[in-house]
PDB file of C-alpha atoms in Angstrom:
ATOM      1  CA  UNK T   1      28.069 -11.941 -16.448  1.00  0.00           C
ATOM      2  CA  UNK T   2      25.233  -9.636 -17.310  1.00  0.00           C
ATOM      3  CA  UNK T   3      24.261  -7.071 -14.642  1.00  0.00           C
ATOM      4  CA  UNK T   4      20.577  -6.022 -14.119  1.00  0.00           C
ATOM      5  CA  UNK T   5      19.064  -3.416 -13.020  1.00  0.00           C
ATOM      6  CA  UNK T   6      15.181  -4.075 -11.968  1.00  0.00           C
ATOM      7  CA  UNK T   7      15.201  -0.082 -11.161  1.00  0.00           C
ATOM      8  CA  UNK T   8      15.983   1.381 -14.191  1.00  0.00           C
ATOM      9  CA  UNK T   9      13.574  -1.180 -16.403  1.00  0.00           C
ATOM     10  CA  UNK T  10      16.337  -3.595 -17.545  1.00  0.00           C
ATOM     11  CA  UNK T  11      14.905  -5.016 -21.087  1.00  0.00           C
ATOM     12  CA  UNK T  12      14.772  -8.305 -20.387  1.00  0.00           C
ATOM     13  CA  UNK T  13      14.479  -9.318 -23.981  1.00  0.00           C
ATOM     14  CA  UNK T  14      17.555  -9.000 -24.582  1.00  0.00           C
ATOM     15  CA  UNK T  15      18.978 -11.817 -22.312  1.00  0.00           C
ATOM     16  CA  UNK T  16      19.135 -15.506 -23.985  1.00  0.00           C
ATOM     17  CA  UNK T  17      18.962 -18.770 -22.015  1.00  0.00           C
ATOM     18  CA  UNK T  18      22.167 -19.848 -20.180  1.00  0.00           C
ATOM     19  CA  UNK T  19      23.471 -16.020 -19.548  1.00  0.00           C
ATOM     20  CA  UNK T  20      24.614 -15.573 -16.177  1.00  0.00           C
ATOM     21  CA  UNK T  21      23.582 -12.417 -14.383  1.00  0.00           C
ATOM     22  CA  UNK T  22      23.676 -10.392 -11.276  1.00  0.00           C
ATOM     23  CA  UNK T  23      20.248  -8.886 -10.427  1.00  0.00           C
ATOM     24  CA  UNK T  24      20.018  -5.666  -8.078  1.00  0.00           C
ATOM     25  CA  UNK T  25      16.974  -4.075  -7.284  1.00  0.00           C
ATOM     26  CA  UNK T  26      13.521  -5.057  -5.676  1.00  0.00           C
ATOM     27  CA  UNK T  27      11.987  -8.381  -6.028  1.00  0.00           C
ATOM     28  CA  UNK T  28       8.751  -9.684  -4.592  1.00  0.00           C
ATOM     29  CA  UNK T  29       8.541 -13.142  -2.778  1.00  0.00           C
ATOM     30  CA  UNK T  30       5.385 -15.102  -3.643  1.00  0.00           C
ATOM     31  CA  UNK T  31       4.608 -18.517  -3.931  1.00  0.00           C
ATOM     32  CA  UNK T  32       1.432 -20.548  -4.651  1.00  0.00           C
ATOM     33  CA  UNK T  33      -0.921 -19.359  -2.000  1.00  0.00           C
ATOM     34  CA  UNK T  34      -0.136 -15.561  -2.739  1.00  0.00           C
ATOM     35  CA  UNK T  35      -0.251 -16.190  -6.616  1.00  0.00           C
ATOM     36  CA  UNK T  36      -3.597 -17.487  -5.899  1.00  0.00           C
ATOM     37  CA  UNK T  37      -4.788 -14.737  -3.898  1.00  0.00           C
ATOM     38  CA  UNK T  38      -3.313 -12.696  -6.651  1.00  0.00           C
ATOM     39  CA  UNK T  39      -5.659 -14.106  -9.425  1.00  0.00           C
ATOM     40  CA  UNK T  40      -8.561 -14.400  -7.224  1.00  0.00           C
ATOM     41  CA  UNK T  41      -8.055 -10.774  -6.731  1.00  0.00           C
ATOM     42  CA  UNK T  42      -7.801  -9.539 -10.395  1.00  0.00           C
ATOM     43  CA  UNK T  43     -10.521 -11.992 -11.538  1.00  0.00           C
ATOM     44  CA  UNK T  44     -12.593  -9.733  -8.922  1.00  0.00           C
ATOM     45  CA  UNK T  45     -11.543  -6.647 -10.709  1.00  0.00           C
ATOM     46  CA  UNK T  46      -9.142  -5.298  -7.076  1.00  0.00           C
ATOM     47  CA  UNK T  47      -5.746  -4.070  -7.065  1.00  0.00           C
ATOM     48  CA  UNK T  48      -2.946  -6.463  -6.733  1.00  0.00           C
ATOM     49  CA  UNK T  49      -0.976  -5.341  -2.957  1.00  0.00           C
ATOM     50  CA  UNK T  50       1.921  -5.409  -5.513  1.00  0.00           C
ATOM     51  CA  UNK T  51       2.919  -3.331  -8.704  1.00  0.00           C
ATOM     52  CA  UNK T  52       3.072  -6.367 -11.221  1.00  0.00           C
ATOM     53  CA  UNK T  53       3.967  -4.512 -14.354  1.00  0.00           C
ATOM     54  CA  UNK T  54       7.555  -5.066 -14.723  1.00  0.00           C
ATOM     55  CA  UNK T  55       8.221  -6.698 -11.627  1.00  0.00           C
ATOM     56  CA  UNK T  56      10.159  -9.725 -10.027  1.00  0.00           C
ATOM     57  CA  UNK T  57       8.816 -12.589  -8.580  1.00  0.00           C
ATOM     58  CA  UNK T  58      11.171 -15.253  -6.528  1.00  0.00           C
ATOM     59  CA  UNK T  59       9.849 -17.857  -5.504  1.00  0.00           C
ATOM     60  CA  UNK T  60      10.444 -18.220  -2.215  1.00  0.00           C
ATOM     61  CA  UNK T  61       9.129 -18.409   1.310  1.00  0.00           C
ATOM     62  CA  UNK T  62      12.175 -17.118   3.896  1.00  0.00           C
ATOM     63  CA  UNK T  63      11.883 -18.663   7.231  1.00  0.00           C
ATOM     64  CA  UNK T  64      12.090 -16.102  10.101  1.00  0.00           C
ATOM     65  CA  UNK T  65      15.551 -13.424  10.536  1.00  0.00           C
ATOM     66  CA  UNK T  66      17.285 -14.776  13.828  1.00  0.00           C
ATOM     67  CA  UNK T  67      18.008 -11.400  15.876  1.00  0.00           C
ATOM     68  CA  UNK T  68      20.341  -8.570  13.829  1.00  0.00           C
ATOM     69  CA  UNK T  69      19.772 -10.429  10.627  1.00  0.00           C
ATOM     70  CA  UNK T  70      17.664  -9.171   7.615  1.00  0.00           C
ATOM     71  CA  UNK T  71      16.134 -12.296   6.846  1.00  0.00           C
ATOM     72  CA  UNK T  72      16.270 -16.084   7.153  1.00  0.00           C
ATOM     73  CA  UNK T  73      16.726 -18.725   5.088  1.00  0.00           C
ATOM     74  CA  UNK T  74      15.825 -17.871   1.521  1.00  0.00           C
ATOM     75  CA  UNK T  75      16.177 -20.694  -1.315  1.00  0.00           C
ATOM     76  CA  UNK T  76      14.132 -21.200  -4.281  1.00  0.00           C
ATOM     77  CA  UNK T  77      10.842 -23.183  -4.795  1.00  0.00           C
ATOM     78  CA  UNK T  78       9.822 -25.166  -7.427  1.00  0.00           C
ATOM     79  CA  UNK T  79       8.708 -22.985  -9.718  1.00  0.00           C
ATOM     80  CA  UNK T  80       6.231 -25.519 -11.825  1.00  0.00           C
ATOM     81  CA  UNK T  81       3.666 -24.869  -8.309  1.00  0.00           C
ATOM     82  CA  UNK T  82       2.690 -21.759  -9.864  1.00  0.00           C
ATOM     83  CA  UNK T  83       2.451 -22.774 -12.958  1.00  0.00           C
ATOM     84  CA  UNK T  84      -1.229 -22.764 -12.632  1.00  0.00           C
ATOM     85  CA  UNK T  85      -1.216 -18.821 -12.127  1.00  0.00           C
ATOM     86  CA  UNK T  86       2.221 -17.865 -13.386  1.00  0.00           C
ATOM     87  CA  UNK T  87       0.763 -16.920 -17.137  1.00  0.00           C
ATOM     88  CA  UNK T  88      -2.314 -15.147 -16.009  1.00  0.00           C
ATOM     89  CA  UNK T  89       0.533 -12.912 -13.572  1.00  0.00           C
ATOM     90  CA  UNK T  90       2.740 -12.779 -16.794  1.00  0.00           C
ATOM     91  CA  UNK T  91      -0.143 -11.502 -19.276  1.00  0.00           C
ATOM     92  CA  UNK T  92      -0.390  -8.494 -16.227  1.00  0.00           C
ATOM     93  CA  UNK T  93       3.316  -7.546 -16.611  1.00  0.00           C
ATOM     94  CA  UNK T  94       5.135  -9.577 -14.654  1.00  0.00           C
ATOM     95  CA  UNK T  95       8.680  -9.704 -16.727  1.00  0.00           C
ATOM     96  CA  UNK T  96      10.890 -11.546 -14.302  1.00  0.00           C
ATOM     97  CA  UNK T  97      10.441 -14.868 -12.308  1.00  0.00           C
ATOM     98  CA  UNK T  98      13.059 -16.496 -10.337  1.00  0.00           C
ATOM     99  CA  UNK T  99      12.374 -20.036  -9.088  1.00  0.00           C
ATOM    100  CA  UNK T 100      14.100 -23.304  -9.794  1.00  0.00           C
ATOM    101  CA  UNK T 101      12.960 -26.486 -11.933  1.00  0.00           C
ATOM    102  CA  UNK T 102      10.859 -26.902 -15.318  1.00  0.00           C
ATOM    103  CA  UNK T 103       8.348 -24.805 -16.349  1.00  0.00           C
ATOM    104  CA  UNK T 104       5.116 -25.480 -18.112  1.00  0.00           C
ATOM    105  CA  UNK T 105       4.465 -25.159 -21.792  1.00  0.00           C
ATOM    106  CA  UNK T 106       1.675 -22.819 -21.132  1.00  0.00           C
ATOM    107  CA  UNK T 107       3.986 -20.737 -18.581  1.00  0.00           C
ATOM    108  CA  UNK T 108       6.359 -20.749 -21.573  1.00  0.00           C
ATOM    109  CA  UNK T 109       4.173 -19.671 -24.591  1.00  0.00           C
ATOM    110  CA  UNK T 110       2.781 -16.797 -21.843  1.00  0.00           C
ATOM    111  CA  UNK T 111       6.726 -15.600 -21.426  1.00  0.00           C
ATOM    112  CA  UNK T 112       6.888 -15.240 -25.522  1.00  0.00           C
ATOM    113  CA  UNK T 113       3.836 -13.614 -25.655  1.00  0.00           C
ATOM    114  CA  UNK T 114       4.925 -10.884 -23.129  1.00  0.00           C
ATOM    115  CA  UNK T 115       8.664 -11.194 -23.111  1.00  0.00           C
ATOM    116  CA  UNK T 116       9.391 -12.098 -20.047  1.00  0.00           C
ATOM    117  CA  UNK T 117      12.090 -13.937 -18.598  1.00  0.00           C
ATOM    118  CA  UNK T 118      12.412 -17.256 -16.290  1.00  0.00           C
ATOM    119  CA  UNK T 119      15.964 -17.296 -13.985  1.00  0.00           C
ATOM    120  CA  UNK T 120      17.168 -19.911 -11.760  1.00  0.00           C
ATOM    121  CA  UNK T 121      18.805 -19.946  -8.498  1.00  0.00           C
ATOM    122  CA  UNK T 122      20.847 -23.076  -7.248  1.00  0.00           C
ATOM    123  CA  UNK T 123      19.322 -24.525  -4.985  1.00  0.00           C
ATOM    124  CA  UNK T 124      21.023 -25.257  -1.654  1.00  0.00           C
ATOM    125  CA  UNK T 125      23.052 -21.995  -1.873  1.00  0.00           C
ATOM    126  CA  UNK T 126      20.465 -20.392   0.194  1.00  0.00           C
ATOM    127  CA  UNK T 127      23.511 -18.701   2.358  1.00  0.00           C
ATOM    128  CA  UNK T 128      24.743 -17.288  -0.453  1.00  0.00           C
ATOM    129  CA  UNK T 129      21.379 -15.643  -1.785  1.00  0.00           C
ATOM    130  CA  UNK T 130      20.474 -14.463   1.830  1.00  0.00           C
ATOM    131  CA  UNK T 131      23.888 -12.612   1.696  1.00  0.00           C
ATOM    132  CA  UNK T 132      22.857 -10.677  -0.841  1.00  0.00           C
ATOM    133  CA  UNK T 133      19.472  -9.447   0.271  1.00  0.00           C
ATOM    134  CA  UNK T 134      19.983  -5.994   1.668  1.00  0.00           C
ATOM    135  CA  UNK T 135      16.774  -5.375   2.863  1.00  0.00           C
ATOM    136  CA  UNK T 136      13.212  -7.327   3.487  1.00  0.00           C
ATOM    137  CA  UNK T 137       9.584  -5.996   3.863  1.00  0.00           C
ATOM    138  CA  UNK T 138       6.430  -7.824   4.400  1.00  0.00           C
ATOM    139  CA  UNK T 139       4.237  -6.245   2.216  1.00  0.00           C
ATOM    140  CA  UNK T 140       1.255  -8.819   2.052  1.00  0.00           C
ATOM    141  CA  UNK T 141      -0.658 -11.311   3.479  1.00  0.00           C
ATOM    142  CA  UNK T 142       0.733 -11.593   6.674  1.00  0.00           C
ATOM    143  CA  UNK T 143      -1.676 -14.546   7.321  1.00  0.00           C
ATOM    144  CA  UNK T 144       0.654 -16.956   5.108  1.00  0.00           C
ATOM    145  CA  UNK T 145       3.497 -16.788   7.272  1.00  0.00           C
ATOM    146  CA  UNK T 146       6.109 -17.810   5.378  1.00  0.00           C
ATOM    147  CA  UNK T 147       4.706 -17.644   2.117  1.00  0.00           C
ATOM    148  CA  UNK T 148       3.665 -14.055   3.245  1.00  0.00           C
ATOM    149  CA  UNK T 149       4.768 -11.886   0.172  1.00  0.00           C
ATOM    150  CA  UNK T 150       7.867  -9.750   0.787  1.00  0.00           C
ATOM    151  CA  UNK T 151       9.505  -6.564  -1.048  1.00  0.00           C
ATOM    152  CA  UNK T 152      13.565  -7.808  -0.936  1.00  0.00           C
ATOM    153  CA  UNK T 153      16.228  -5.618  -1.982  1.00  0.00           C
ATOM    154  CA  UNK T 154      18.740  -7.312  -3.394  1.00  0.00           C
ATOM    155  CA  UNK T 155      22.439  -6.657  -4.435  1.00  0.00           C
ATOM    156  CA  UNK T 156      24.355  -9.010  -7.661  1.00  0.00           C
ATOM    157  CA  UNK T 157      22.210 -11.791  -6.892  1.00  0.00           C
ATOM    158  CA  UNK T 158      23.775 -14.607  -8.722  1.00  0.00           C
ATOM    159  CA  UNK T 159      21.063 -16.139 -10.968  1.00  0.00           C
ATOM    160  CA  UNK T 160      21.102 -18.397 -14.494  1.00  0.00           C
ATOM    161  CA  UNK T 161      18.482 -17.235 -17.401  1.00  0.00           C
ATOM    162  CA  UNK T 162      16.929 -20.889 -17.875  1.00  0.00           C
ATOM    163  CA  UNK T 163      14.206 -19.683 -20.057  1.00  0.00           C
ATOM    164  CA  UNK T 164      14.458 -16.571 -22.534  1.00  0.00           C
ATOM    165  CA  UNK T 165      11.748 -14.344 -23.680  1.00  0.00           C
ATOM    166  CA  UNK T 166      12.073 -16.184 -26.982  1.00  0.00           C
ATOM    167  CA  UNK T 167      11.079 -19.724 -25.331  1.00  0.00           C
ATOM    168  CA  UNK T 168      14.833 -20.725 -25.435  1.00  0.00           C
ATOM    169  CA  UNK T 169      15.226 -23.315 -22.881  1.00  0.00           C
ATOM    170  CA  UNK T 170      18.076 -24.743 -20.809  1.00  0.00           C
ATOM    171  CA  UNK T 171      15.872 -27.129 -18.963  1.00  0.00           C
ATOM    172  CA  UNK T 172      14.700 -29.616 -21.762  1.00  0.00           C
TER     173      UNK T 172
END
């Protein structure tokens, strides 16, 4: 098991499809809506309410903490809904997404072109991931409920690379 660090700018390149690894550090919750939004504002030449050089995206959209919990349920999307955004977000910086299912050729060609990295969760073991979230911010788009866009800290989450900055794939 490979441990990452997002904090201390983990190379990424250097982790081949199938590895197992334990991510710590903070990830940013987005699915399609925000990635649009995200797009819509770069093609209009504004800041991104996110850092997205070198960052994490999971794919997610955590249903509302019950009282004295950090955050809800918290499973993976399919990843192949942002597909449609996901390389614009990648030739920006992006270096980590976290999802589950296929990705796209063009998603794919984008991650070799700015070696990135695709990891899976399971899905179903949304107990599990919520256990290791540590902390939970909304940080955008509070209008998307849900799929509002949140700054998690998270501790050895459990993930799979599925797709390696070299276009190695454990999906086909």
């Amino acid at each position: 098991m490979k441990t990452i660090s997002i904090d201390n700018s983990y190379d990424v390149t250097l982790l081949r499809a199938g590895d197992a690894v334990e991510l710590t550090g903070v990830i940013y919750t987005a699915r399609d809506a925000a990635h649009k939004r995200f797009v819509e504002a770069a093609d209009e030449g504004l800041p991104l309410p996110i850092d997205i050089r070198g960052a994490a995206i999971y794919y997610a959209g955590p249903t509302p903490a019950r009282s004295g919990e950090i955050i809800g349920s918290c499973g993976p999307t399919t990843s192949a809904r942002m597909d449609d955004y996901a390389p614009r977000l990648l030739d920006m910086g992006l270096k980590i997404m976290i999802g589950k299912g296929k990705r796209s050729p063009a998603v794919i060609e984008a991650m070799k072109r700015n070696g990135a990295v695709y990891l899976i969760a399971v899905g179903g073991a949304a107990a599990l991931i919520k256990s290791r979230i540590t902390a939970c911010e909304e940080v955008a788009y509070p209008d998307l409920g849900c799929e509002a866009v949140r700054r998690l800290t998270v501790s050895r989450l459990p993930l799979l690379v599925a797709i390696d900055s070299q276009g190695n794939n454990i999906l086909v």
